[in-house]
Amino acid sequence: AVPEGAKWQYNWGMRLKLFPGIDVGLSYQRGDTFSFMFHVQDILGRQALPQKPDPPLRAPVDRRPFHERDLKEMVEKIHDAIHEEGFTEVSVYTNGKDVTAEFFNRNYLFHQKAVGRILRILLFYSPSDTRKITAVAQNRNTPVLKVSVAPQHFDKYLLGEISEETFQKLCEVETTDKAVDPDETDWVQSDKDKIFQWDWGVKPDFMTSMLDRTNYVQWRFALMPWLTVNPWKGGLATARYDIPLYSNIFTSAVTPPDAVRSDFAKYYGTDAAVDKLMVDQAFRLSEKTFSRISLGYLEKMYAGVGGEVLHFIGDGDLAVGVMADWARKREPGSTLALTDFDVYDLLANAYYRLPFKGLDTTLHVQFGRYLAGDVGFVFDISRKYDTGTIVGARYSLTDTDHLTGRNKNYNDKAIYISIPLRSFMTHDSRSRFSYAIREWGRDVAASIYHWQPLYHRNSRPPILN
């Protein structure tokens, strides 16, 4: 039967496969409606396109022993070789026995791959009598993770003479707050990179809003140019500007005057505005305890200040901490103006990474006071696949008795997915496409968006506010 109101009883369309697992389609329906479809299909945990191997190192091998080498010249040569691979914040050290490289990973989604690349470079350039080569991954000019191995063991692993399981047992992996032992005075060090680093780009942003009673399907597309600067040790300053190209986002629901999130549609119209303008400072309080302070325009809806402390327990599978934010609501449609509406949250967090082999799953339990004044729990479970794809879900149990309307007796719920762009590329990338399905028209269990929370900074990207 032809649906009531249709101007034509026939629908037609076409579908084109661009790449394996990626289709686009165009159709004309009911005699008055054009439709465009973009479809991605793949098995989670499988790479859609094969990754090209990293190019082999081309410099001539120099394995002369330490006593035949100029140590300063050697560490500078290794420093330059690491830079050529795209790593930054590089320092190289040697004491005439060991060779250590400190670096920041900008290229690889997986830090394990970045460490492997650094160890290859060290193996390639180190003297034949090197006792140990070490790669030290850092974040914001602060050492975080140290991986050491004897050169002969790494060489045998690359040649396939020992298994990956055996190789892992031969490696020394530890958290650290220093690249080398400061008590040793005979270290020869390369010139250090300047702390001041910067990066920029343009982020395409696509948002959908569905099932409003006046307009079932709404969407918004914007371009967000951004700039991030690392001005000093532990510090990051970032700016991002929101330039909407199209938006028909609208909600017919009546929002309360003290809405903290349910008036989201006012902030996702066609007005260009600063999306983020803030400074984030991280501190290392001890080997396994970290903290941060964030200040500025923290997100599209709020400006203010926030802080967090997080402690990792044991081997890092368990972490506990507390965070708090005070913010003032921004004026919708304005670039930088603020209203007189203040909010705050105070939240305790516990993260636990399940120790099951082949099942990279993290449980996150949060308890505290949220922006709308509701107190209770938020539970989050997520799984990370071998490709880096993350899928997860969240559910809240908070006291909503003081709330009114659609917020009363509501439990916030969401499902989300984050797909690395490298899955559809032949080279590595740290960029991701993240999408969540969530009821934005509620104020329950709402918190300030945290740009780089401490736990996710070294493990997983934040997806939900």
XYZ file of C-alpha atoms in Angstrom:
465
model
C 0.000 0.000 0.000
C 1.136 3.517 -0.788
C 1.673 5.535 2.431
C -0.905 8.263 2.994
C 0.225 11.578 1.560
C 2.708 10.104 -0.925
C 2.736 11.981 -4.248
C 4.117 9.011 -6.198
C 3.847 5.299 -5.543
C 7.360 4.482 -6.685
C 10.684 4.988 -4.917
C 14.000 4.712 -6.692
C 17.634 4.879 -5.686
C 21.180 3.779 -6.280
C 23.948 2.472 -4.045
C 27.700 2.583 -4.690
C 30.439 0.708 -2.870
C 33.397 3.088 -2.482
C 35.678 0.771 -0.530
C 35.261 -2.582 1.218
C 32.725 -1.935 3.980
C 31.950 1.673 2.879
C 28.840 2.404 0.760
C 27.001 5.562 -0.285
C 23.485 5.790 -1.621
C 21.059 8.308 -3.144
C 17.273 7.817 -3.384
C 14.067 9.671 -4.292
C 11.058 8.668 -2.199
C 7.281 9.403 -2.041
C 7.587 11.744 -5.016
C 8.959 14.631 -2.940
C 11.927 13.523 -0.834
C 15.599 13.033 -1.662
C 17.658 10.872 0.682
C 21.429 10.396 1.013
C 22.966 7.413 2.785
C 26.505 6.790 4.054
C 27.033 3.282 5.373
C 30.052 1.805 7.154
C 30.136 -1.900 7.928
C 32.976 -3.877 9.386
C 33.798 -6.489 11.968
C 34.873 -4.820 15.200
C 38.481 -5.633 15.914
C 39.430 -6.034 12.244
C 41.324 -3.503 10.135
C 39.276 -2.403 7.091
C 42.370 -1.526 5.077
C 45.793 -3.115 5.613
C 48.423 -0.877 7.153
C 51.555 -0.234 5.158
C 54.659 -1.217 7.129
C 56.879 1.573 8.358
C 59.689 2.293 5.899
C 62.965 0.612 6.781
C 65.737 2.716 8.247
C 68.020 3.808 5.422
C 71.046 5.276 7.206
C 74.187 3.114 7.182
C 74.587 0.873 10.221
C 77.259 2.035 12.641
C 77.772 -0.586 15.340
C 81.278 0.398 16.385
C 81.803 -0.114 20.139
C 81.592 2.757 22.599
C 85.334 3.365 22.860
C 85.503 4.064 19.114
C 82.616 6.519 19.109
C 82.227 10.201 19.860
C 79.373 9.908 22.375
C 78.041 13.431 21.848
C 78.018 12.980 18.081
C 76.319 9.602 18.484
C 73.422 10.863 20.644
C 72.890 13.839 18.328
C 72.691 11.488 15.346
C 70.116 9.311 17.144
C 68.202 12.452 18.150
C 67.982 13.552 14.501
C 66.933 10.073 13.346
C 64.059 9.996 15.855
C 62.965 13.466 14.764
C 62.887 12.352 11.138
C 60.355 9.676 12.137
C 57.961 12.411 13.328
C 58.493 12.172 17.091
C 58.889 15.356 19.146
C 60.203 16.447 22.549
C 63.160 14.128 22.001
C 66.197 13.701 24.253
C 68.846 10.977 23.917
C 71.248 9.883 26.662
C 74.183 7.518 27.028
C 76.567 6.683 29.880
C 78.924 4.628 27.739
C 77.012 1.435 28.549
C 73.327 2.085 27.852
C 71.409 4.229 25.342
C 68.109 5.887 26.294
C 65.687 7.942 24.197
C 62.891 10.076 25.605
C 60.093 11.084 23.197
C 56.492 12.162 22.680
C 54.319 10.093 20.334
C 52.373 12.163 17.806
C 52.040 9.586 15.028
C 50.892 6.219 16.312
C 47.549 5.281 17.813
C 49.186 2.581 19.924
C 52.031 3.599 22.210
C 53.412 0.055 21.938
C 54.066 0.639 18.236
C 55.729 3.971 18.955
C 57.983 2.365 21.563
C 58.845 -0.396 19.091
C 59.842 2.155 16.470
C 62.071 3.997 18.944
C 63.752 0.742 20.018
C 64.431 -0.103 16.348
C 66.187 3.229 15.873
C 68.242 2.709 19.038
C 69.198 -0.802 17.921
C 70.204 0.522 14.521
C 72.505 3.247 15.865
C 73.758 1.821 19.163
C 77.292 0.439 19.616
C 77.742 -3.339 19.440
C 78.629 -3.493 23.143
C 75.493 -1.653 24.339
C 74.170 -3.263 27.497
C 70.605 -1.976 27.310
C 68.434 0.215 25.079
C 65.527 2.131 26.628
C 62.534 4.024 25.237
C 60.845 6.503 27.578
C 57.393 7.727 26.517
C 56.451 11.113 27.910
C 53.429 13.375 28.085
C 53.737 17.150 28.280
C 57.513 16.948 28.804
C 57.028 14.565 31.736
C 58.304 10.942 31.559
C 55.556 8.383 32.080
C 56.510 4.914 30.806
C 59.925 3.257 30.438
C 60.609 0.136 28.347
C 64.104 -1.431 28.392
C 65.570 -4.486 26.691
C 68.962 -5.949 25.846
C 69.832 -5.244 22.171
C 70.546 -8.901 21.402
C 67.123 -9.943 22.657
C 65.383 -7.290 20.559
C 67.417 -8.283 17.514
C 66.399 -11.940 17.912
C 62.765 -10.919 18.299
C 62.859 -8.901 15.061
C 64.416 -11.866 13.248
C 61.692 -14.184 14.576
C 64.101 -16.266 16.647
C 62.119 -15.739 19.869
C 58.360 -15.495 20.357
C 56.476 -12.370 21.359
C 55.561 -13.977 24.681
C 59.217 -14.699 25.458
C 60.250 -11.224 24.338
C 57.732 -9.595 26.666
C 59.260 -11.481 29.589
C 62.699 -10.179 28.626
C 61.537 -6.536 28.579
C 61.539 -4.298 31.639
C 58.373 -2.170 31.692
C 57.812 0.368 34.462
C 56.181 3.686 35.212
C 58.715 6.412 35.805
C 59.078 10.091 36.564
C 62.585 10.432 35.122
C 64.277 9.263 31.947
C 67.651 8.445 33.524
C 69.040 8.124 37.033
C 69.870 11.691 38.129
C 72.424 10.368 40.648
C 74.659 9.270 37.767
C 76.808 12.165 36.596
C 78.399 10.612 33.507
C 75.411 10.882 31.167
C 76.064 12.427 27.770
C 72.883 14.075 26.496
C 71.764 15.356 23.114
C 70.462 18.879 22.741
C 66.957 19.004 24.199
C 64.006 19.994 22.062
C 62.397 23.287 22.881
C 59.500 22.815 25.282
C 57.322 25.177 23.252
C 55.484 22.974 20.755
C 52.315 23.646 18.792
C 49.884 21.802 16.570
C 46.804 22.772 14.583
C 44.099 21.349 12.373
C 40.480 21.554 11.271
C 37.978 19.146 12.795
C 34.789 18.340 10.848
C 31.915 17.978 13.322
C 28.667 16.168 12.533
C 25.782 16.023 14.998
C 22.347 14.434 14.719
C 19.276 14.931 16.885
C 16.359 12.579 16.385
C 12.777 11.911 17.481
C 11.708 15.446 18.385
C 7.928 15.521 17.902
C 8.094 18.493 15.506
C 11.006 17.313 13.386
C 12.129 13.708 13.753
C 15.545 14.017 12.090
C 17.774 17.023 12.697
C 21.432 17.471 11.978
C 24.280 19.906 12.148
C 27.573 20.102 10.279
C 30.388 22.415 11.298
C 34.087 22.978 10.806
C 36.219 23.583 13.880
C 39.718 25.001 13.318
C 41.863 24.405 16.399
C 45.273 25.262 17.801
C 47.067 23.572 20.700
C 50.254 24.954 22.272
C 52.595 23.323 24.784
C 54.068 26.523 26.328
C 55.826 25.003 29.346
C 56.335 21.734 31.195
C 53.007 20.083 31.956
C 50.965 22.839 30.337
C 48.679 22.896 27.301
C 46.731 25.848 25.930
C 44.061 25.194 23.332
C 41.633 27.202 21.226
C 38.892 25.873 18.956
C 36.377 27.882 16.946
C 32.996 26.501 15.853
C 31.908 27.471 12.314
C 28.522 25.877 11.541
C 27.839 25.307 7.842
C 24.303 24.004 8.405
C 22.047 23.371 11.395
C 18.368 22.700 11.916
C 18.775 21.593 15.539
C 15.684 22.474 17.546
C 13.794 21.078 20.522
C 10.078 21.520 21.079
C 10.330 20.420 24.719
C 9.924 23.121 27.354
C 13.179 23.435 29.308
C 13.272 24.562 32.947
C 14.851 27.953 33.752
C 17.674 26.206 35.636
C 18.447 23.744 32.817
C 22.054 22.565 32.789
C 21.965 20.480 29.570
C 18.371 20.196 28.335
C 18.606 23.592 26.578
C 21.426 22.250 24.386
C 19.627 23.242 21.149
C 20.295 26.926 21.896
C 24.029 26.258 21.608
C 23.960 24.237 18.392
C 22.369 26.703 16.000
C 23.965 28.590 13.127
C 25.936 31.124 15.187
C 29.726 30.866 15.033
C 31.359 30.950 18.451
C 34.417 29.948 20.440
C 34.016 26.274 21.252
C 36.990 26.060 23.609
C 39.591 28.517 24.908
C 41.463 27.211 27.919
C 44.686 26.329 29.684
C 45.212 22.866 31.166
C 48.110 22.275 33.570
C 49.128 18.768 34.638
C 51.271 17.939 37.691
C 52.947 14.733 38.824
C 52.586 14.497 42.582
C 54.379 11.135 42.880
C 55.347 8.245 40.618
C 51.723 7.067 40.354
C 49.751 10.147 41.414
C 48.749 12.846 38.937
C 46.721 16.042 39.060
C 45.480 18.728 36.683
C 43.881 22.191 36.748
C 41.812 23.522 33.828
C 40.816 27.172 33.402
C 38.907 29.070 30.719
C 36.087 28.368 28.283
C 35.951 24.648 29.017
C 33.272 23.724 26.473
C 30.465 25.081 24.316
C 28.069 25.674 27.241
C 30.324 26.551 30.215
C 33.382 28.549 31.251
C 35.114 28.147 34.587
C 37.733 26.177 36.474
C 38.152 22.481 37.246
C 40.645 20.169 38.877
C 41.382 16.498 39.365
C 43.641 14.135 41.295
C 44.138 10.499 40.232
C 46.231 7.707 41.760
C 47.125 4.444 40.026
C 47.325 1.393 42.283
C 49.633 -1.577 41.745
C 50.438 -2.242 38.089
C 47.959 0.402 36.907
C 44.860 -1.733 36.316
C 43.125 0.045 39.205
C 42.922 3.824 39.604
C 40.985 6.053 42.005
C 40.564 9.800 42.161
C 38.391 12.853 42.645
C 37.469 15.783 40.389
C 35.546 19.023 40.845
C 34.388 21.869 38.594
C 32.880 25.298 39.100
C 31.507 26.957 35.977
C 29.312 29.763 34.691
C 26.951 29.194 31.804
C 27.759 30.851 28.489
C 25.359 33.063 26.560
C 23.880 31.159 23.586
C 24.752 32.714 20.222
C 27.532 34.859 21.712
C 31.236 34.408 21.142
C 32.439 34.902 24.730
C 29.599 36.387 26.834
C 28.554 34.698 30.083
C 25.261 34.541 31.982
C 24.869 34.789 35.779
C 23.961 31.087 36.128
C 26.585 29.120 38.136
C 26.943 25.355 38.544
C 29.376 22.937 40.159
C 30.056 19.226 40.408
C 32.100 17.094 42.819
C 32.813 13.538 41.654
C 34.826 10.524 42.857
C 36.066 8.055 40.246
C 37.250 4.449 40.249
C 38.588 2.689 37.130
C 39.337 -0.998 36.841
C 40.782 -2.682 33.790
C 39.737 -6.339 33.752
C 42.821 -8.602 33.669
C 41.375 -11.073 31.138
C 43.686 -11.832 28.238
C 42.260 -10.763 24.892
C 39.392 -8.830 26.515
C 40.507 -5.229 27.032
C 37.551 -4.059 29.126
C 37.435 -1.162 31.587
C 34.853 -0.570 34.304
C 34.327 3.006 35.498
C 32.229 3.851 38.559
C 31.586 7.485 39.426
C 29.842 8.857 42.512
C 29.072 12.415 43.527
C 27.093 15.563 43.010
C 26.276 16.484 39.400
C 25.478 19.841 37.796
C 21.716 19.710 38.390
C 22.234 18.868 42.077
C 21.379 15.187 41.737
C 23.597 12.876 43.789
C 24.355 9.270 42.908
C 26.264 6.895 40.659
C 27.200 6.627 36.996
C 28.373 3.233 35.708
C 30.377 2.909 32.498
C 31.726 -0.210 30.791
C 33.802 -0.145 27.627
C 35.804 -2.563 25.538
C 38.780 -1.741 23.365
C 39.425 -3.986 20.353
C 42.773 -4.808 18.770
C 42.253 -2.137 16.090
C 41.702 0.531 18.764
C 37.922 0.665 18.279
C 36.111 1.295 21.570
C 32.472 0.458 22.277
C 30.764 1.148 25.569
C 27.645 1.984 27.503
C 26.751 4.079 30.522
C 23.880 4.213 33.005
C 23.104 6.504 35.936
C 21.397 6.028 39.295
C 20.972 9.434 40.929
C 18.472 11.082 43.263
C 16.161 13.138 41.024
C 13.368 13.840 43.576
C 14.074 17.590 43.568
C 14.007 17.786 39.754
C 10.857 18.431 37.735
C 9.287 17.517 34.404
C 11.170 15.079 32.167
C 14.145 14.978 34.539
C 12.286 13.539 37.500
C 12.802 9.768 38.003
C 14.995 9.592 34.882
C 18.150 7.486 34.566
C 20.697 8.767 32.091
C 21.770 6.143 29.582
C 23.985 6.049 26.504
C 25.875 3.797 24.131
C 28.927 4.966 22.218
C 31.589 3.940 19.747
C 34.976 5.425 18.884
C 36.633 4.254 15.662
C 40.261 5.101 14.797
C 40.561 6.654 11.356
C 43.565 4.406 10.760
C 41.073 1.545 10.292
C 40.199 3.105 6.923
C 43.705 4.274 6.036
C 46.905 2.579 4.958
C 49.021 4.623 7.388
C 48.803 5.255 11.098
C 46.922 8.120 12.714
C 45.845 9.107 16.225
C 42.615 10.711 14.991
C 39.259 9.133 15.799
C 35.609 9.278 14.818
C 33.401 9.111 17.914
C 29.621 8.860 18.041
C 27.240 8.480 20.965
C 23.506 7.908 21.226
C 22.184 9.733 24.259
C 19.163 11.702 25.484
C 20.508 15.252 25.336
C 17.186 16.727 26.422
C 17.734 15.800 30.096
C 19.709 17.311 32.958
C 20.308 14.110 34.927
C 23.894 13.010 35.766
C 25.344 15.918 33.769
C 28.922 17.055 34.334
C 31.362 19.491 32.750
C 33.087 18.195 29.634
C 36.694 17.374 30.515
C 39.033 17.869 27.588
C 41.846 15.599 28.817
C 40.886 13.763 32.017
C 43.865 12.115 33.658
C 42.837 8.503 33.147
C 41.965 8.861 29.467
C 45.045 10.935 28.766
C 47.176 7.798 28.895
C 44.635 5.189 27.829
C 41.394 6.131 26.081
C 39.710 9.182 24.580
C 36.791 10.869 26.347
C 33.600 10.407 24.344
C 30.748 11.498 26.582
C 30.404 14.605 28.719
